């Protein structure tokens, strides 16, 4: 039995390796430029207006080959419109869209080497899973036997082997999303665009699919551009991310850099939870997990202030305390519930406390949010 399982695992690994190799070959075959010399996506001065409203306002952005890149921002910030402009579903009023050095600004979606995965899956309910995955290959007039082979490989990639004959109605939401991914990658595009694809899933399934998406992206090596308003998703999955606000990009960088070193108050407040304080004319942020409740003697290098706990939120593994500081302002403090019950933490509401943080855990921000 162990040998059989081992052989099955080796067979699956060989198939995936072949699929990845074919995908990489398809991506590079149309380019004479050496791999890595050009970004897969280059936006310059990209602008889209609806009347007097600038949904996307002179955006410049490069996305490197093979990146998992996230467009993050609140509703109405311009991230989805930017994705639509890259896909060709909308035409910009100014600026350019380049894919691997080729200007595609005026081209329709079918003339761009990109595929899009939507939140609602957009599967054909009257078709089988296999026919859904093969659909783009059929339009491209790929021979039948090759269509079936590539569709089977794509379904194995998303961990739905042997499901070709089932209908979409027989699958769960997470399985339907996997089928949508298989259909998108089976054509081996240069870029895969994902428009909040996990938005309709419950929390646990979303978290599972986050891991699966990152795995699939690593297996196929295709550039993923992912749109979300969920900060945890962006921080968990991205190689880099761009924070959008009012049609502009506020900050671009790796998740840790954006989280730990926000460039302004908007980024500090939107990406995760951040405390914003002003002391001595200096505005700075400090994350809740970097702030501690001080008990006993003071530690060297720890800045300590007094305050009163205004509110307590018990969240299972952690408790969140909201503290009004005597020197002005408020701080959220996060503390692990190592040996504390919910009854004990609620008893702290209204108590005088001392809290502290280290200077190296603060980061200065601009005086005004960028508009």
Tab-separated table of C-alpha atoms in Angstrom:
chain	number	residue	atom	x	y	z
A	1	UNK	CA	0.000	0.000	0.000
A	2	UNK	CA	2.820	2.411	0.898
A	3	UNK	CA	4.483	1.731	-2.444
A	4	UNK	CA	1.215	2.395	-4.289
A	5	UNK	CA	0.727	5.697	-2.476
A	6	UNK	CA	4.337	6.629	-3.138
A	7	UNK	CA	3.913	5.891	-6.850
A	8	UNK	CA	0.722	7.924	-6.977
A	9	UNK	CA	2.466	10.849	-5.289
A	10	UNK	CA	5.393	10.605	-7.694
A	11	UNK	CA	3.010	10.454	-10.660
A	12	UNK	CA	1.177	13.562	-9.468
A	13	UNK	CA	4.454	15.395	-8.894
A	14	UNK	CA	5.639	14.468	-12.399
A	15	UNK	CA	2.407	15.696	-13.960
A	16	UNK	CA	2.591	18.978	-12.052
A	17	UNK	CA	6.214	19.444	-13.042
A	18	UNK	CA	5.312	18.896	-16.692
A	19	UNK	CA	2.415	21.326	-16.431
A	20	UNK	CA	4.593	24.002	-14.818
A	21	UNK	CA	7.275	23.471	-17.458
A	22	UNK	CA	4.722	23.799	-20.263
A	23	UNK	CA	3.265	26.899	-18.656
A	24	UNK	CA	6.665	28.561	-18.335
A	25	UNK	CA	7.476	27.626	-21.921
A	26	UNK	CA	4.218	29.108	-23.170
A	27	UNK	CA	4.825	32.313	-21.268
A	28	UNK	CA	8.336	32.771	-22.598
A	29	UNK	CA	7.771	31.561	-26.149
A	30	UNK	CA	6.194	34.816	-27.349
A	31	UNK	CA	9.029	36.960	-25.974
A	32	UNK	CA	12.524	37.403	-27.323
A	33	UNK	CA	13.470	39.436	-24.240
A	34	UNK	CA	15.369	37.447	-21.577
A	35	UNK	CA	13.254	36.424	-18.588
A	36	UNK	CA	13.163	39.090	-15.888
A	37	UNK	CA	14.215	41.964	-18.177
A	38	UNK	CA	10.714	43.456	-18.386
A	39	UNK	CA	7.890	43.636	-15.849
A	40	UNK	CA	4.826	41.615	-16.779
A	41	UNK	CA	2.708	44.731	-16.173
A	42	UNK	CA	3.728	48.352	-16.516
A	43	UNK	CA	1.238	51.163	-15.906
A	44	UNK	CA	2.201	54.756	-16.662
A	45	UNK	CA	-0.033	57.714	-15.889
A	46	UNK	CA	-3.080	55.432	-15.979
A	47	UNK	CA	-6.247	57.502	-15.583
A	48	UNK	CA	-9.943	56.694	-15.725
A	49	UNK	CA	-12.627	59.327	-15.138
A	50	UNK	CA	-16.372	59.100	-14.769
A	51	UNK	CA	-17.483	62.675	-15.290
A	52	UNK	CA	-15.545	64.818	-12.825
A	53	UNK	CA	-14.646	61.829	-10.669
A	54	UNK	CA	-11.187	60.272	-11.146
A	55	UNK	CA	-11.614	56.576	-10.308
A	56	UNK	CA	-7.954	56.018	-11.218
A	57	UNK	CA	-5.745	59.100	-11.048
A	58	UNK	CA	-2.402	58.966	-12.924
A	59	UNK	CA	-1.269	55.616	-11.499
A	60	UNK	CA	2.283	54.377	-12.142
A	61	UNK	CA	3.000	50.743	-11.271
A	62	UNK	CA	5.318	47.872	-12.253
A	63	UNK	CA	4.512	44.226	-11.500
A	64	UNK	CA	7.433	41.837	-11.967
A	65	UNK	CA	7.268	38.464	-13.686
A	66	UNK	CA	6.050	35.716	-11.377
A	67	UNK	CA	4.916	38.041	-8.567
A	68	UNK	CA	1.857	37.569	-6.410
A	69	UNK	CA	0.888	41.246	-6.366
A	70	UNK	CA	-2.120	42.616	-4.477
A	71	UNK	CA	-4.114	45.791	-5.081
A	72	UNK	CA	-5.433	46.653	-1.611
A	73	UNK	CA	-7.802	49.421	-0.612
A	74	UNK	CA	-11.276	50.337	0.636
A	75	UNK	CA	-14.364	50.378	-1.585
A	76	UNK	CA	-14.125	53.135	-4.187
A	77	UNK	CA	-10.346	53.460	-3.936
A	78	UNK	CA	-9.690	52.530	-7.575
A	79	UNK	CA	-8.245	49.024	-7.220
A	80	UNK	CA	-10.971	47.184	-9.170
A	81	UNK	CA	-11.051	49.845	-11.888
A	82	UNK	CA	-7.278	49.449	-12.255
A	83	UNK	CA	-7.747	45.684	-12.653
A	84	UNK	CA	-10.416	46.266	-15.311
A	85	UNK	CA	-8.088	48.597	-17.190
A	86	UNK	CA	-5.355	45.936	-17.165
A	87	UNK	CA	-7.852	43.321	-18.392
A	88	UNK	CA	-9.235	45.562	-21.131
A	89	UNK	CA	-12.772	45.656	-19.735
A	90	UNK	CA	-12.432	49.459	-19.508
A	91	UNK	CA	-10.513	51.919	-21.677
A	92	UNK	CA	-8.406	54.568	-19.904
A	93	UNK	CA	-8.834	58.291	-20.472
A	94	UNK	CA	-5.082	58.705	-20.181
A	95	UNK	CA	-1.871	56.741	-19.712
A	96	UNK	CA	-0.771	53.322	-20.928
A	97	UNK	CA	-0.975	49.631	-20.058
A	98	UNK	CA	1.963	47.432	-21.099
A	99	UNK	CA	2.153	43.636	-20.837
A	100	UNK	CA	5.734	42.335	-21.031
A	101	UNK	CA	6.768	45.496	-22.894
A	102	UNK	CA	3.870	45.471	-25.367
A	103	UNK	CA	1.457	48.428	-25.313
A	104	UNK	CA	-2.047	46.934	-25.087
A	105	UNK	CA	-3.878	50.093	-24.000
A	106	UNK	CA	-6.307	50.075	-26.936
A	107	UNK	CA	-6.661	46.308	-27.356
A	108	UNK	CA	-9.840	44.370	-26.396
A	109	UNK	CA	-9.678	41.728	-23.627
A	110	UNK	CA	-9.411	38.762	-26.003
A	111	UNK	CA	-6.274	40.267	-27.598
A	112	UNK	CA	-4.432	40.479	-24.252
A	113	UNK	CA	-2.619	37.499	-22.768
A	114	UNK	CA	-4.475	37.686	-19.451
A	115	UNK	CA	-7.316	35.777	-17.797
A	116	UNK	CA	-9.637	36.965	-15.030
A	117	UNK	CA	-11.190	35.095	-12.084
A	118	UNK	CA	-14.283	36.756	-10.645
A	119	UNK	CA	-15.917	36.614	-7.236
A	120	UNK	CA	-19.052	34.902	-8.592
A	121	UNK	CA	-17.058	32.112	-10.348
A	122	UNK	CA	-18.920	32.710	-13.686
A	123	UNK	CA	-19.135	28.971	-14.429
A	124	UNK	CA	-21.582	27.772	-17.104
A	125	UNK	CA	-24.272	25.880	-15.151
A	126	UNK	CA	-25.362	23.771	-18.174
A	127	UNK	CA	-21.804	22.495	-18.766
A	128	UNK	CA	-19.874	19.811	-16.925
A	129	UNK	CA	-16.766	20.713	-14.941
A	130	UNK	CA	-14.588	19.339	-17.711
A	131	UNK	CA	-16.389	21.381	-20.385
A	132	UNK	CA	-16.108	24.506	-18.248
A	133	UNK	CA	-12.354	24.099	-17.896
A	134	UNK	CA	-11.931	23.261	-21.592
A	135	UNK	CA	-14.058	26.183	-22.793
A	136	UNK	CA	-11.213	28.627	-23.526
A	137	UNK	CA	-9.214	25.903	-25.259
A	138	UNK	CA	-12.200	25.056	-27.450
A	139	UNK	CA	-12.542	28.717	-28.460
A	140	UNK	CA	-8.823	28.673	-29.307
A	141	UNK	CA	-9.489	25.572	-31.483
A	142	UNK	CA	-7.129	23.338	-29.499
A	143	UNK	CA	-7.572	19.686	-30.590
A	144	UNK	CA	-9.971	17.663	-28.467
A	145	UNK	CA	-7.471	15.191	-27.026
A	146	UNK	CA	-5.106	17.976	-25.970
A	147	UNK	CA	-8.025	19.922	-24.451
A	148	UNK	CA	-8.960	16.980	-22.284
A	149	UNK	CA	-5.386	16.306	-21.245
A	150	UNK	CA	-4.720	19.922	-20.263
A	151	UNK	CA	-8.082	20.222	-18.472
A	152	UNK	CA	-7.318	17.080	-16.445
A	153	UNK	CA	-3.901	18.480	-15.515
A	154	UNK	CA	-5.430	21.812	-14.475
A	155	UNK	CA	-8.039	20.081	-12.296
A	156	UNK	CA	-5.313	17.992	-10.663
A	157	UNK	CA	-3.380	21.210	-10.013
A	158	UNK	CA	-6.337	22.619	-8.035
A	159	UNK	CA	-6.842	19.259	-6.272
A	160	UNK	CA	-10.030	18.253	-8.072
A	161	UNK	CA	-8.814	15.221	-10.060
A	162	UNK	CA	-11.419	13.081	-11.785
A	163	UNK	CA	-14.243	15.623	-11.391
A	164	UNK	CA	-14.710	16.334	-15.118
A	165	UNK	CA	-18.203	14.810	-15.414
A	166	UNK	CA	-19.778	16.542	-12.421
A	167	UNK	CA	-21.834	19.715	-12.755
A	168	UNK	CA	-21.123	23.029	-10.968
A	169	UNK	CA	-24.318	22.586	-8.901
A	170	UNK	CA	-22.841	19.464	-7.317
A	171	UNK	CA	-19.809	21.321	-5.934
A	172	UNK	CA	-19.291	23.473	-2.857
A	173	UNK	CA	-18.389	27.150	-3.125
A	174	UNK	CA	-14.718	26.445	-2.543
A	175	UNK	CA	-14.706	23.691	-5.172
A	176	UNK	CA	-16.405	25.960	-7.723
A	177	UNK	CA	-13.749	28.593	-7.082
A	178	UNK	CA	-11.080	25.950	-7.761
A	179	UNK	CA	-12.772	25.111	-11.062
A	180	UNK	CA	-12.762	28.795	-11.989
A	181	UNK	CA	-9.025	28.860	-11.258
A	182	UNK	CA	-8.430	25.745	-13.342
A	183	UNK	CA	-10.306	27.292	-16.262
A	184	UNK	CA	-8.236	30.468	-15.922
A	185	UNK	CA	-4.798	28.794	-15.812
A	186	UNK	CA	-5.469	26.120	-18.442
A	187	UNK	CA	-4.842	28.681	-21.218
A	188	UNK	CA	-1.460	29.488	-19.654
A	189	UNK	CA	-1.773	33.283	-19.708
A	190	UNK	CA	1.103	35.603	-18.830
A	191	UNK	CA	-0.994	37.260	-16.120
A	192	UNK	CA	-3.923	36.040	-14.018
A	193	UNK	CA	-6.187	38.760	-12.618
A	194	UNK	CA	-8.281	37.897	-9.552
A	195	UNK	CA	-11.121	40.229	-8.572
A	196	UNK	CA	-11.929	39.475	-4.898
A	197	UNK	CA	-12.327	35.771	-5.750
A	198	UNK	CA	-12.770	34.668	-2.120
A	199	UNK	CA	-15.326	37.294	-1.132
A	200	UNK	CA	-18.307	34.908	-1.215
A	201	UNK	CA	-16.691	32.233	0.966
A	202	UNK	CA	-17.012	31.788	4.720
A	203	UNK	CA	-14.036	32.693	6.924
A	204	UNK	CA	-12.583	29.201	7.385
A	205	UNK	CA	-12.870	28.378	3.682
A	206	UNK	CA	-11.367	31.750	2.774
A	207	UNK	CA	-8.343	30.990	4.914
A	208	UNK	CA	-7.952	27.550	3.333
A	209	UNK	CA	-8.242	29.014	-0.172
A	210	UNK	CA	-5.648	31.686	0.623
A	211	UNK	CA	-3.127	28.898	1.193
A	212	UNK	CA	-4.292	27.079	-1.954
A	213	UNK	CA	-4.050	30.195	-4.138
A	214	UNK	CA	-0.505	30.861	-3.001
A	215	UNK	CA	0.416	27.217	-3.638
A	216	UNK	CA	-1.131	27.241	-7.122
A	217	UNK	CA	0.611	30.484	-8.014
A	218	UNK	CA	3.930	29.014	-6.928
A	219	UNK	CA	3.293	25.823	-8.930
A	220	UNK	CA	2.364	27.475	-12.248
A	221	UNK	CA	4.713	30.471	-11.968
A	222	UNK	CA	2.163	32.854	-13.518
A	223	UNK	CA	1.994	36.460	-12.345
A	224	UNK	CA	-1.082	36.934	-10.118
A	225	UNK	CA	-2.659	40.357	-9.616
A	226	UNK	CA	-5.147	40.092	-6.770
A	227	UNK	CA	-7.745	42.667	-5.744
A	228	UNK	CA	-9.045	42.743	-2.162
A	229	UNK	CA	-10.123	45.067	0.619
A	230	UNK	CA	-9.134	42.435	3.204
A	231	UNK	CA	-5.857	43.461	4.838
A	232	UNK	CA	-5.164	40.005	6.281
A	233	UNK	CA	-5.500	38.427	2.828
A	234	UNK	CA	-3.094	40.959	1.360
A	235	UNK	CA	-0.524	40.520	4.118
A	236	UNK	CA	-0.769	36.718	4.045
A	237	UNK	CA	-0.555	36.078	0.312
A	238	UNK	CA	1.383	38.879	-1.375
A	239	UNK	CA	4.972	39.178	-2.497
A	240	UNK	CA	4.246	42.920	-2.750
A	241	UNK	CA	1.140	45.046	-2.447
A	242	UNK	CA	-0.078	48.499	-3.444
A	243	UNK	CA	-2.348	50.431	-1.082
A	244	UNK	CA	-4.969	52.445	-2.997
A	245	UNK	CA	-6.831	55.516	-1.756
A	246	UNK	CA	-9.009	57.903	-3.793
A	247	UNK	CA	-7.737	56.616	-7.105
A	248	UNK	CA	-4.055	56.858	-6.211
A	249	UNK	CA	-1.412	54.554	-4.807
A	250	UNK	CA	-0.291	55.583	-1.340
A	251	UNK	CA	2.440	52.974	-0.860
A	252	UNK	CA	3.966	49.975	-2.651
A	253	UNK	CA	6.149	47.369	-0.978
A	254	UNK	CA	6.426	43.934	0.649
A	255	UNK	CA	3.753	43.230	3.282
A	256	UNK	CA	6.136	43.544	6.254
A	257	UNK	CA	7.439	46.903	5.032
A	258	UNK	CA	3.969	48.341	4.452
A	259	UNK	CA	2.751	47.058	7.822
A	260	UNK	CA	5.796	48.040	9.874
A	261	UNK	CA	6.669	51.279	8.031
A	262	UNK	CA	3.502	52.974	6.744
A	263	UNK	CA	4.260	56.187	4.835
A	264	UNK	CA	1.261	58.140	6.128
A	265	UNK	CA	-1.710	58.050	8.462
A	266	UNK	CA	-4.026	56.484	5.882
A	267	UNK	CA	-1.800	53.459	5.327
A	268	UNK	CA	-1.161	53.114	9.068
A	269	UNK	CA	-4.890	53.112	9.779
A	270	UNK	CA	-6.015	50.925	6.887
A	271	UNK	CA	-3.387	48.168	6.834
A	272	UNK	CA	-4.034	46.340	10.073
A	273	UNK	CA	-4.709	48.238	13.276
A	274	UNK	CA	-2.378	51.059	14.206
A	275	UNK	CA	-2.202	53.500	17.078
A	276	UNK	CA	-1.560	57.073	15.960
A	277	UNK	CA	-0.135	59.427	18.592
A	278	UNK	CA	1.437	62.860	18.745
A	279	UNK	CA	4.075	63.687	21.326
A	280	UNK	CA	6.330	66.729	21.281
A	281	UNK	CA	5.160	67.762	17.822
A	282	UNK	CA	5.988	64.329	16.354
A	283	UNK	CA	3.264	62.124	14.898
A	284	UNK	CA	3.999	58.414	14.929
A	285	UNK	CA	2.377	55.011	14.820
A	286	UNK	CA	2.869	52.000	17.071
A	287	UNK	CA	1.104	48.702	16.467
A	288	UNK	CA	-1.089	47.237	19.266
A	289	UNK	CA	1.029	44.101	19.558
A	290	UNK	CA	4.097	46.264	20.258
A	291	UNK	CA	2.417	47.957	23.257
A	292	UNK	CA	2.376	46.230	26.638
A	293	UNK	CA	0.692	46.604	29.973
A	294	UNK	CA	3.478	47.445	32.406
A	295	UNK	CA	3.468	45.639	35.721
A	296	UNK	CA	6.158	46.029	38.353
A	297	UNK	CA	9.313	48.065	37.807
A	298	UNK	CA	10.082	49.952	34.617
A	299	UNK	CA	12.390	48.400	32.032
A	300	UNK	CA	15.311	50.332	30.528
A	301	UNK	CA	14.439	51.777	27.097
A	302	UNK	CA	10.699	51.438	27.617
A	303	UNK	CA	8.593	54.590	27.214
A	304	UNK	CA	5.846	54.372	29.851
A	305	UNK	CA	2.619	56.392	30.193
A	306	UNK	CA	-0.384	56.127	32.468
A	307	UNK	CA	-4.003	55.828	31.448
A	308	UNK	CA	-7.353	54.185	32.085
A	309	UNK	CA	-8.853	51.144	30.345
A	310	UNK	CA	-11.994	52.363	28.617
A	311	UNK	CA	-13.059	49.124	26.955
A	312	UNK	CA	-12.137	45.445	26.763
A	313	UNK	CA	-12.798	43.002	23.908
A	314	UNK	CA	-12.208	39.305	24.616
A	315	UNK	CA	-11.326	37.487	21.346
A	316	UNK	CA	-10.431	33.976	22.488
A	317	UNK	CA	-6.662	33.783	22.013
A	318	UNK	CA	-6.163	37.499	22.737
A	319	UNK	CA	-7.805	40.383	24.545
A	320	UNK	CA	-7.900	43.904	23.098
A	321	UNK	CA	-7.762	46.795	25.554
A	322	UNK	CA	-8.625	50.377	24.598
A	323	UNK	CA	-6.733	52.752	26.872
A	324	UNK	CA	-7.311	56.513	27.264
A	325	UNK	CA	-3.922	58.073	27.985
A	326	UNK	CA	-3.524	60.792	30.614
A	327	UNK	CA	-1.192	62.666	28.242
A	328	UNK	CA	-3.842	62.663	25.501
A	329	UNK	CA	-4.878	60.204	22.826
A	330	UNK	CA	-5.797	56.546	23.035
A	331	UNK	CA	-4.038	53.261	22.414
A	332	UNK	CA	-5.214	49.773	21.591
A	333	UNK	CA	-3.227	47.069	23.362
A	334	UNK	CA	-3.316	43.386	22.420
A	335	UNK	CA	-2.456	40.785	25.018
A	336	UNK	CA	-2.413	36.992	24.749
A	337	UNK	CA	-4.761	35.097	27.057
A	338	UNK	CA	-2.150	32.691	28.360
A	339	UNK	CA	-3.657	32.154	31.814
A	340	UNK	CA	-6.555	34.602	31.800
A	341	UNK	CA	-10.300	33.940	31.604
A	342	UNK	CA	-12.874	36.225	29.995
A	343	UNK	CA	-14.311	37.097	33.430
A	344	UNK	CA	-10.901	38.250	34.668
A	345	UNK	CA	-10.181	40.496	31.690
A	346	UNK	CA	-13.569	42.228	31.870
A	347	UNK	CA	-12.874	43.119	35.500
A	348	UNK	CA	-10.050	45.389	34.255
A	349	UNK	CA	-12.453	47.805	32.549
A	350	UNK	CA	-12.119	51.242	34.178
A	351	UNK	CA	-8.813	50.397	35.894
A	352	UNK	CA	-5.824	52.737	36.003
A	353	UNK	CA	-2.888	51.148	34.175
A	354	UNK	CA	0.571	51.893	32.890
A	355	UNK	CA	1.449	51.000	29.338
A	356	UNK	CA	4.757	51.119	27.507
A	357	UNK	CA	6.437	50.737	24.131
A	358	UNK	CA	9.945	50.936	22.742
A	359	UNK	CA	11.058	53.758	20.475
A	360	UNK	CA	12.287	51.333	17.814
A	361	UNK	CA	8.732	50.020	17.468
A	362	UNK	CA	7.368	53.453	16.479
A	363	UNK	CA	7.412	54.953	13.024
A	364	UNK	CA	6.931	58.619	12.116
A	365	UNK	CA	4.156	59.480	9.642
A	366	UNK	CA	3.334	62.581	7.642
A	367	UNK	CA	1.302	65.267	9.329
A	368	UNK	CA	-1.512	65.012	6.782
A	369	UNK	CA	-3.098	62.134	4.935
A	370	UNK	CA	-2.425	62.197	1.243
A	371	UNK	CA	-5.473	62.932	-0.842
